[in-house]
Tab-separated table of C-alpha atoms in Angstrom:
chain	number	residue	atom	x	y	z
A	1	UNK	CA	33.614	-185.261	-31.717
A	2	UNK	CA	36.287	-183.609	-29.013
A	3	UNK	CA	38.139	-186.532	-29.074
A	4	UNK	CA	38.205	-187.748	-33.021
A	5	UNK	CA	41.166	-187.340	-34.832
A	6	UNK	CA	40.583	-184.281	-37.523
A	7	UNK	CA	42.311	-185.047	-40.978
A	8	UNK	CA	43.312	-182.067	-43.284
A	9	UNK	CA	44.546	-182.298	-46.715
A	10	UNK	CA	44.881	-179.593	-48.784
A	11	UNK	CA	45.086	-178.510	-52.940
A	12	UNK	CA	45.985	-174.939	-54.764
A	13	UNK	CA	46.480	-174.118	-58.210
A	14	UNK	CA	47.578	-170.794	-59.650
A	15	UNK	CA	44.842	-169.471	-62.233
A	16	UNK	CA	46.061	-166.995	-64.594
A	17	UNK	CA	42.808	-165.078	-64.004
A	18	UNK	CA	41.712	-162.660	-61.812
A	19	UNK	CA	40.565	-163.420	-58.090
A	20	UNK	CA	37.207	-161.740	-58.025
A	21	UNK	CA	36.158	-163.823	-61.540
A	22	UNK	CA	36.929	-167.142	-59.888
A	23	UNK	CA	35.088	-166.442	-56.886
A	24	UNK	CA	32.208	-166.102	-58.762
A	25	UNK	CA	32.796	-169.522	-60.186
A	26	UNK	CA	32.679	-170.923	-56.768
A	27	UNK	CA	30.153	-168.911	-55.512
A	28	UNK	CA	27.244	-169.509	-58.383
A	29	UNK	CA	26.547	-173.307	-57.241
A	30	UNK	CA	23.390	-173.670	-59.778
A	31	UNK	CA	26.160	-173.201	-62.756
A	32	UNK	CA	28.354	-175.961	-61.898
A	33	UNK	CA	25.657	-178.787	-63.940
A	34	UNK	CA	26.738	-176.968	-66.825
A	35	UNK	CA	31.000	-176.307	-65.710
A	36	UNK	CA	31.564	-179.747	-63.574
A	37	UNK	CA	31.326	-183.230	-66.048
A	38	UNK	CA	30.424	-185.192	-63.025
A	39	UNK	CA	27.962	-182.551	-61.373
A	40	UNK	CA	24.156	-183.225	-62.607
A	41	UNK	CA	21.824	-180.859	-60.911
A	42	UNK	CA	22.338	-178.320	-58.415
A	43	UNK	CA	19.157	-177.825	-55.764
A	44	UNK	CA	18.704	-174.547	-53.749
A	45	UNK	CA	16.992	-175.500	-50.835
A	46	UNK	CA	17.031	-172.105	-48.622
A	47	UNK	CA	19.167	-169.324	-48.136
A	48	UNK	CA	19.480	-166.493	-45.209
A	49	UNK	CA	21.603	-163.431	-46.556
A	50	UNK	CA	25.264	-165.228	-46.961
A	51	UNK	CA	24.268	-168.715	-45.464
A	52	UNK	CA	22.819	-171.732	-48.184
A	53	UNK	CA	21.562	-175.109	-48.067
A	54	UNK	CA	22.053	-177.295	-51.309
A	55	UNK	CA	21.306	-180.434	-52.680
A	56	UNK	CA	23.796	-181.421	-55.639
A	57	UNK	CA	23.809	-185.001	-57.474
A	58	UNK	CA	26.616	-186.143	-59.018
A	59	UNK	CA	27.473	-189.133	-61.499
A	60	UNK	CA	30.501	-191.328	-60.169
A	61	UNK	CA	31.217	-194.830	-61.485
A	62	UNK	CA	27.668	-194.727	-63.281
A	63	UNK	CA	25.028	-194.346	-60.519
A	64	UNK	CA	24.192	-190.965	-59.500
A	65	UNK	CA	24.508	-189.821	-56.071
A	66	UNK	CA	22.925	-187.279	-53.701
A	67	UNK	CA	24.543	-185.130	-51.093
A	68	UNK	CA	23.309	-182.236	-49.104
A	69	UNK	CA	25.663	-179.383	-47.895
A	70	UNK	CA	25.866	-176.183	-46.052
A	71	UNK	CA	28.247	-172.653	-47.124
A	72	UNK	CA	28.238	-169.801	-45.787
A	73	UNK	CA	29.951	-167.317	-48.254
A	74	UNK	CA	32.545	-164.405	-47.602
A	75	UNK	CA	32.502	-162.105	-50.536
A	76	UNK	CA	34.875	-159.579	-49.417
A	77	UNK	CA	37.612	-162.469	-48.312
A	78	UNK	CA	36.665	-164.624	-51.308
A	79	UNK	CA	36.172	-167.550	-48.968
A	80	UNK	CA	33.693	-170.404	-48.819
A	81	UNK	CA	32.910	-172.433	-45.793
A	82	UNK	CA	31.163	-175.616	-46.672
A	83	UNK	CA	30.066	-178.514	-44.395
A	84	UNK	CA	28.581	-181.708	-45.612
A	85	UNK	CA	25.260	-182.578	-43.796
A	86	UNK	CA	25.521	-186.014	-45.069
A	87	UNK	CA	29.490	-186.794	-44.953
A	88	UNK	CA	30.628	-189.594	-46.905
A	89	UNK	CA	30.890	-193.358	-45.213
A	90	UNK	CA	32.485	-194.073	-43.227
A	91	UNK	CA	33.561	-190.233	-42.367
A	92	UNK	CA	31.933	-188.620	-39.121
A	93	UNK	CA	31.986	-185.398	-40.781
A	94	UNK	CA	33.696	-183.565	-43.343
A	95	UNK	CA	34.319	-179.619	-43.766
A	96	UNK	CA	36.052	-177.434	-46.181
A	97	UNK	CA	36.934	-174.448	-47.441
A	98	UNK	CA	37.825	-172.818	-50.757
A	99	UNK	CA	39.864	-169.580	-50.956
A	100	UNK	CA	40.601	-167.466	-53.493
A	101	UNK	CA	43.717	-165.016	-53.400
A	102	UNK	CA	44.947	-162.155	-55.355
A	103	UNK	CA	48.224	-162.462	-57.149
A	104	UNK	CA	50.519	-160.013	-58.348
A	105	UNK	CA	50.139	-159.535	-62.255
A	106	UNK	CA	45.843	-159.827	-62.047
A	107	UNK	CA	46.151	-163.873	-60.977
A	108	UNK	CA	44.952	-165.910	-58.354
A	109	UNK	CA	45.723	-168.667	-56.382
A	110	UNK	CA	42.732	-170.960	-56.145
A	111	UNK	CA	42.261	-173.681	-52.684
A	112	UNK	CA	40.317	-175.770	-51.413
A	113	UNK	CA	41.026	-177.681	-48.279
A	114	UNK	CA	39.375	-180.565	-46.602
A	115	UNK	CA	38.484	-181.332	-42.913
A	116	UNK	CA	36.956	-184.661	-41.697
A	117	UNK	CA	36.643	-186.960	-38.769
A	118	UNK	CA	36.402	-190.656	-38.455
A	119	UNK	CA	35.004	-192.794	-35.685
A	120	UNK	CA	37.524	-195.696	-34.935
A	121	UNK	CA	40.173	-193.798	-36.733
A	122	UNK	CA	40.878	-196.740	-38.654
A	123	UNK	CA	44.182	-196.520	-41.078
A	124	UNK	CA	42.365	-197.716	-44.177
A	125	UNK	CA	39.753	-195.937	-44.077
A	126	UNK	CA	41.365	-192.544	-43.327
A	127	UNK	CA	43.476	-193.304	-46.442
A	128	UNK	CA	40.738	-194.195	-48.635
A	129	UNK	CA	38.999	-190.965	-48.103
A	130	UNK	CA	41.827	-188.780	-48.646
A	131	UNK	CA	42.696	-190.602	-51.790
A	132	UNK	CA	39.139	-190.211	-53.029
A	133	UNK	CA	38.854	-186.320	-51.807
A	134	UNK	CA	42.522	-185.121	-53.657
A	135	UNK	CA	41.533	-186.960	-56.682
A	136	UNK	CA	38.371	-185.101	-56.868
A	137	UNK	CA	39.721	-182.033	-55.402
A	138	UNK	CA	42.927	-182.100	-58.172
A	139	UNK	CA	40.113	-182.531	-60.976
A	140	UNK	CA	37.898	-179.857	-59.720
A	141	UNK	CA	40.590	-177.395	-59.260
A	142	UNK	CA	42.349	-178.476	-62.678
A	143	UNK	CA	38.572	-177.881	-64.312
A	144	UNK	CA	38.249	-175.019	-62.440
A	145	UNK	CA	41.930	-173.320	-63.626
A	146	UNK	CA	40.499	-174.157	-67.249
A	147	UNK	CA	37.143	-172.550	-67.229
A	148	UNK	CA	38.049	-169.318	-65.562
A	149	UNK	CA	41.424	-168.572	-67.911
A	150	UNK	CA	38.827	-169.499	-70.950
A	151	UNK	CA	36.203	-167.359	-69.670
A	152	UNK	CA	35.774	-164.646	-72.766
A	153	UNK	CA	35.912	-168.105	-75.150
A	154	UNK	CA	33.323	-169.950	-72.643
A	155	UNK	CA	30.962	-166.356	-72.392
A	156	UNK	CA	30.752	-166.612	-76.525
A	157	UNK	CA	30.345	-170.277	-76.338
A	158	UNK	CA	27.331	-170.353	-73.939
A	159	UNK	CA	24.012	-170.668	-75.344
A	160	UNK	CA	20.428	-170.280	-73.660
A	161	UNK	CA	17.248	-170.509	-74.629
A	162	UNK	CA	13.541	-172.065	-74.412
A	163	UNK	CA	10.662	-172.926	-76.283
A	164	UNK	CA	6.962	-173.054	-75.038
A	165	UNK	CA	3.659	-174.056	-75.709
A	166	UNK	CA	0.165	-173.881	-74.604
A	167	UNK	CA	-2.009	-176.893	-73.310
A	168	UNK	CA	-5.956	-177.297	-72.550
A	169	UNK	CA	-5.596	-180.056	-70.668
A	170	UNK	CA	-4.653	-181.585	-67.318
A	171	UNK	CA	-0.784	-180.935	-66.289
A	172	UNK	CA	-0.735	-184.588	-64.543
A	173	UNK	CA	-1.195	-185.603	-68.108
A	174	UNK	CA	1.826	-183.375	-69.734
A	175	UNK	CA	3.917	-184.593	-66.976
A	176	UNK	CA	2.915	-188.427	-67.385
A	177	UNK	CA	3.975	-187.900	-71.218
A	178	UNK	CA	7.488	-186.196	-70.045
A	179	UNK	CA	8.127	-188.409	-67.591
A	180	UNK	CA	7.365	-192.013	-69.484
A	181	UNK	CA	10.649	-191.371	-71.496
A	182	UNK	CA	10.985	-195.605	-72.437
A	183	UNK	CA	7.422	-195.154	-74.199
A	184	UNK	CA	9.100	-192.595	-76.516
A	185	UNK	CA	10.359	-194.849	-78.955
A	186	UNK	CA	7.136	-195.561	-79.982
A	187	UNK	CA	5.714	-192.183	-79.649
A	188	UNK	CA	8.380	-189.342	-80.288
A	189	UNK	CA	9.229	-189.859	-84.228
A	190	UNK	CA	12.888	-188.578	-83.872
A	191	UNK	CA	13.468	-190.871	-81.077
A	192	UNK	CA	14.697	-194.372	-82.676
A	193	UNK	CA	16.023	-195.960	-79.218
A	194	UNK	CA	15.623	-195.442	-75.986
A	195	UNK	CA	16.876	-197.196	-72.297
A	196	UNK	CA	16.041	-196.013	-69.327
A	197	UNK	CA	17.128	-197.303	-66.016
A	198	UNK	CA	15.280	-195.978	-63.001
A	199	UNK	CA	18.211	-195.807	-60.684
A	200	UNK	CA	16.206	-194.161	-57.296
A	201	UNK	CA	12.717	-192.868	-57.220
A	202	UNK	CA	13.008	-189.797	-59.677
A	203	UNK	CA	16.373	-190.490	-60.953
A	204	UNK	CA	16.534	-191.575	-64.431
A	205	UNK	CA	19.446	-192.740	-66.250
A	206	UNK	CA	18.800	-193.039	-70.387
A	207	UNK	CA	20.821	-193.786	-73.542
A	208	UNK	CA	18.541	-192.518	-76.872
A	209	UNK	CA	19.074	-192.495	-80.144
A	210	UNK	CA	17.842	-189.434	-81.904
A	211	UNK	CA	17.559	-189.076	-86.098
A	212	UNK	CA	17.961	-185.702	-87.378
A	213	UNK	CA	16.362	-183.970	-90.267
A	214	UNK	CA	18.845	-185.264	-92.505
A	215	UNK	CA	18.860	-188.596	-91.270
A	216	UNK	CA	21.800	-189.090	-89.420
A	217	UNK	CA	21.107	-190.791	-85.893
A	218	UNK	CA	23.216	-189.694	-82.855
A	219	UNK	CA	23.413	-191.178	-79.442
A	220	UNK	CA	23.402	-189.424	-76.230
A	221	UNK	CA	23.297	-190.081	-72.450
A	222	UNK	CA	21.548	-188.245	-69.968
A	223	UNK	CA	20.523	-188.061	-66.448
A	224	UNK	CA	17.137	-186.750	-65.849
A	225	UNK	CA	16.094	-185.682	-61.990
A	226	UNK	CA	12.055	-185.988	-61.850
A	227	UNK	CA	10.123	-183.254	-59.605
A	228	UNK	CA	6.382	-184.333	-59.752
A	229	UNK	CA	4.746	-182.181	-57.251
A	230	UNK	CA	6.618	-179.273	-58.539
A	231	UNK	CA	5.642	-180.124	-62.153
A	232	UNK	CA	9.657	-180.333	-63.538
A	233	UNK	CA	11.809	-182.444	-65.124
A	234	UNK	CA	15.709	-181.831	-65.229
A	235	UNK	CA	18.122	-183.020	-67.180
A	236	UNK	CA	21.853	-183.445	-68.126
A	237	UNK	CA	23.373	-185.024	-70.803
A	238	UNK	CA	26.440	-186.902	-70.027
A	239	UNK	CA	27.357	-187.566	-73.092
A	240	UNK	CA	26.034	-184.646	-75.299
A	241	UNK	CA	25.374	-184.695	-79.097
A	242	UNK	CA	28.190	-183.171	-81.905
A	243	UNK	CA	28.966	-179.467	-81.423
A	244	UNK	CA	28.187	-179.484	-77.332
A	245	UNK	CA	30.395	-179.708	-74.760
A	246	UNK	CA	27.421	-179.180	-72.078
A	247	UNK	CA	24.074	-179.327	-72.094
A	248	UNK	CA	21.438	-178.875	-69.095
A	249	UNK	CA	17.824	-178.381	-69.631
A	250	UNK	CA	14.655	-178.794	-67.608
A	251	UNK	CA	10.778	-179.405	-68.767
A	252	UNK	CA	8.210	-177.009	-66.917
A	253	UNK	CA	4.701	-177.814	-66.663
A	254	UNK	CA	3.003	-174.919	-65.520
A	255	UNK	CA	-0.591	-174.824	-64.489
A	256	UNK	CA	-2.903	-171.530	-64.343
A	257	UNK	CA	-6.823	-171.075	-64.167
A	258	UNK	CA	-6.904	-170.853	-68.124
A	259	UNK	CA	-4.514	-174.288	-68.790
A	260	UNK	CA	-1.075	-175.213	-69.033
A	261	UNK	CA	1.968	-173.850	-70.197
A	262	UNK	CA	4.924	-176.804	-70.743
A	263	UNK	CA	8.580	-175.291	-71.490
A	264	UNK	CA	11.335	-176.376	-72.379
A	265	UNK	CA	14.743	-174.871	-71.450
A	266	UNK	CA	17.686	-175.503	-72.725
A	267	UNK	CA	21.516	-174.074	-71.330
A	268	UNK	CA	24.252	-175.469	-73.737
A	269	UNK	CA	28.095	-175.164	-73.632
A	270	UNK	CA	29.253	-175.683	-77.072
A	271	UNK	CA	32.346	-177.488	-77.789
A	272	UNK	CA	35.639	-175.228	-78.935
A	273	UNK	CA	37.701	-177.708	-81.085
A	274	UNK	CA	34.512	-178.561	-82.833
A	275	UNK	CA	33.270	-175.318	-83.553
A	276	UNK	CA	36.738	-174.544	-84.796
A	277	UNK	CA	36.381	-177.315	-87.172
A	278	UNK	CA	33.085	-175.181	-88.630
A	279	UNK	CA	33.244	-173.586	-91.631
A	280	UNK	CA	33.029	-169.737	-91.769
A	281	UNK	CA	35.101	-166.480	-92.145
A	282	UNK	CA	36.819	-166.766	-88.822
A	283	UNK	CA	35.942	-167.790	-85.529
A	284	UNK	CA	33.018	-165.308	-84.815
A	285	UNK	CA	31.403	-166.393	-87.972
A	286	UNK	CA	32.207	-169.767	-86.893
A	287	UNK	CA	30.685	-169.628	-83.137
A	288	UNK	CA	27.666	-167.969	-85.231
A	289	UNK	CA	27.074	-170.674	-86.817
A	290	UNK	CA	27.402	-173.487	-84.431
A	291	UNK	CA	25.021	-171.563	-82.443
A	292	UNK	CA	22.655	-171.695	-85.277
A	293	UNK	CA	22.697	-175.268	-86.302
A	294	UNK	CA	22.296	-175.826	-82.357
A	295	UNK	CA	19.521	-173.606	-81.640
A	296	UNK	CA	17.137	-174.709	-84.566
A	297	UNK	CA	18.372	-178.862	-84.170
A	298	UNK	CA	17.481	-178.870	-80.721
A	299	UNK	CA	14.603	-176.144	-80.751
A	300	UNK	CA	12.911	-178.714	-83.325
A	301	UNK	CA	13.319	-181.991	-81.500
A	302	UNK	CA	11.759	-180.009	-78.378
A	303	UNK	CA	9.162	-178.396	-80.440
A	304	UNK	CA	8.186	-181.524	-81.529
A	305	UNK	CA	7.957	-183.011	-78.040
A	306	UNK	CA	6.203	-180.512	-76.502
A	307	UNK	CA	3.273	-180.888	-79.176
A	308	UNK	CA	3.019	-184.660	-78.836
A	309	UNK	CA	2.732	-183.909	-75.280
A	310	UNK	CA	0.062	-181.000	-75.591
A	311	UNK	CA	-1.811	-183.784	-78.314
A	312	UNK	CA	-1.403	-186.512	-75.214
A	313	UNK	CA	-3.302	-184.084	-72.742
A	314	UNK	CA	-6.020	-182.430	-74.727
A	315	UNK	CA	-6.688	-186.123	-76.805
A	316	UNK	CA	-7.641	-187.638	-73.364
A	317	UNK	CA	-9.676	-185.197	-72.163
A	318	UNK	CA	-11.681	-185.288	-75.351
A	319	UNK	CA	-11.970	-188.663	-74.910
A	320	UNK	CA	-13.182	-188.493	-71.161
């Protein structure tokens, strides 16, 4: 390592918002599924005071990718050390860190800079990894910039919620009915298409077309990372349904000595421009209402799911 060659590159953006806000962007890894377009799920893995393991996948090109990294985090400095445990090929190893700086007038000036080696030094290579890294680092700190000088718009525009339901049966069972997503077509009554490409052992990829109560049919694309022994199911959609600009969710089976209880979460960001487009007396009454016709459209389809799920457990136990 003594004697590799250490490339640096480095990105800022001013961020008409203050420093201590956009830390806390940064900071709050598990939020990025629902901030970053091309960040799908966001895995804790341990964590000792300021020092974190994570596992993040993220959607490039259309294949979905894992990576593992390490941060330690400086609240007082509004720094973040990063090192990637499993540094892109053909890198040696790659480091970071993003800082976060007070400006004069309640601002900040947001960076992030980049660190990596490269056995054999070779001139393409070097090149092609710093292209790759500033384009994502430009787009991250551009998203970034966006999110934290919309925050009051983005706080009213967030929407959370679940809906759960109790099962007498096995959880294997509840799972196997989550998890069998391409038999849904034939099962779920709001589904009327389905594809799902397996892309790595847990990692499904899925286009569906979903009718509403009204008949339309919209089409959406998700990612969905599967958990088995832990009983979950996560999800993203990459390209989410009218009214959303995000949406993460996760299914839960849960197990205790009486049955099982199966959730379904849901974390939405809905979209601005089209909830400006919404009728109402102003834009309160507006974001009201989007958050209505999204809370009881979605609440519904997962309602619905979770019963044909409960009816796939507790039918083939009666049956055994």
């Amino acid at each position: 390592m003594s004697g590799e060659r250490v490339h640096r590159a480095g990105h800022s953006v001013e961020v008409a918002s203050p420093a201590e806000a956009v830390y806390q962007l940064i900071a709050d890894a598990v939020q990025w599924p629902l901030l970053f377009p091309a960040t799908v799920h966001v895995e804790p893995l341990d964590a000792d005071g300021r020092s974190q393991r994570l596992r993040l996948w993220e959607r490039a090109g259309g294949r979905v990718a894992c990576r593992l990294s390490h941060r330690v985090l400086d609240p007082h400095r509004r720094r973040i050390t990063f090192r990637r445990l499993d540094p892109p090929a053909p890198a040696g190893s790659m480091t970071g860190i993003w800082g976060v700086q007070e400006r004069d007038g309640g601002g900040s000036l947001l960076t992030l800079l980049h660190e990596f080696t490269l056995p054999g030094d070779r001139p393409d290579d070097a090149a092609r990894i710093a292209r790759a890294t500033g384009e994502a680092t430009r787009t991250a700190l551009a998203h970034l910039k966006h999110i934290a000088e919309h925050a009051g718009t983005r706080s009213a525009l967030q929407l959370a919620f679940a809906d759960s339901l109790r099962v007498n049966g096995p959880p294997e069972l509840v799972y196997d009915f989550l998890y069998r997503v391409g038999d849904w077509p034939r099962l779920v009554p709001h589904v009327e298409r389905l594809e799902c490409v397996e892309q790595a052992p847990g990692v499904q990829v899925m286009s569906m077309d979903t009718r509403a109560a009204g008949g339309t049919v919209s089409t959406t694309e998700s990612v969905r990372m599967c958990f088995p022994h832990a009983g979950r199911i996560v999800h993203k959609q990459t390209s989410p349904a009218a009214l959303v600009a995000a949406h993460t969710g996760e299914w839960s089976v849960l197990p205790d000595e009486r049955g099982v209880t199966v959730v379904a979460e849901q974390r939405m960001l809905l979209c601005e421009q089209a909830v400006r487009d919404m009728p109402g007396d102003g834009p309160a009454a507006s974001i009201a209402l989007a958050r209505r016709r999204v809370r009881e459209a979605v609440g519904r389809r997962s309602t619905a799911t979770l019963q044909l799920a409960k009816q796939h457990a507790e039918s083939a136990v009666r049956m055994l």
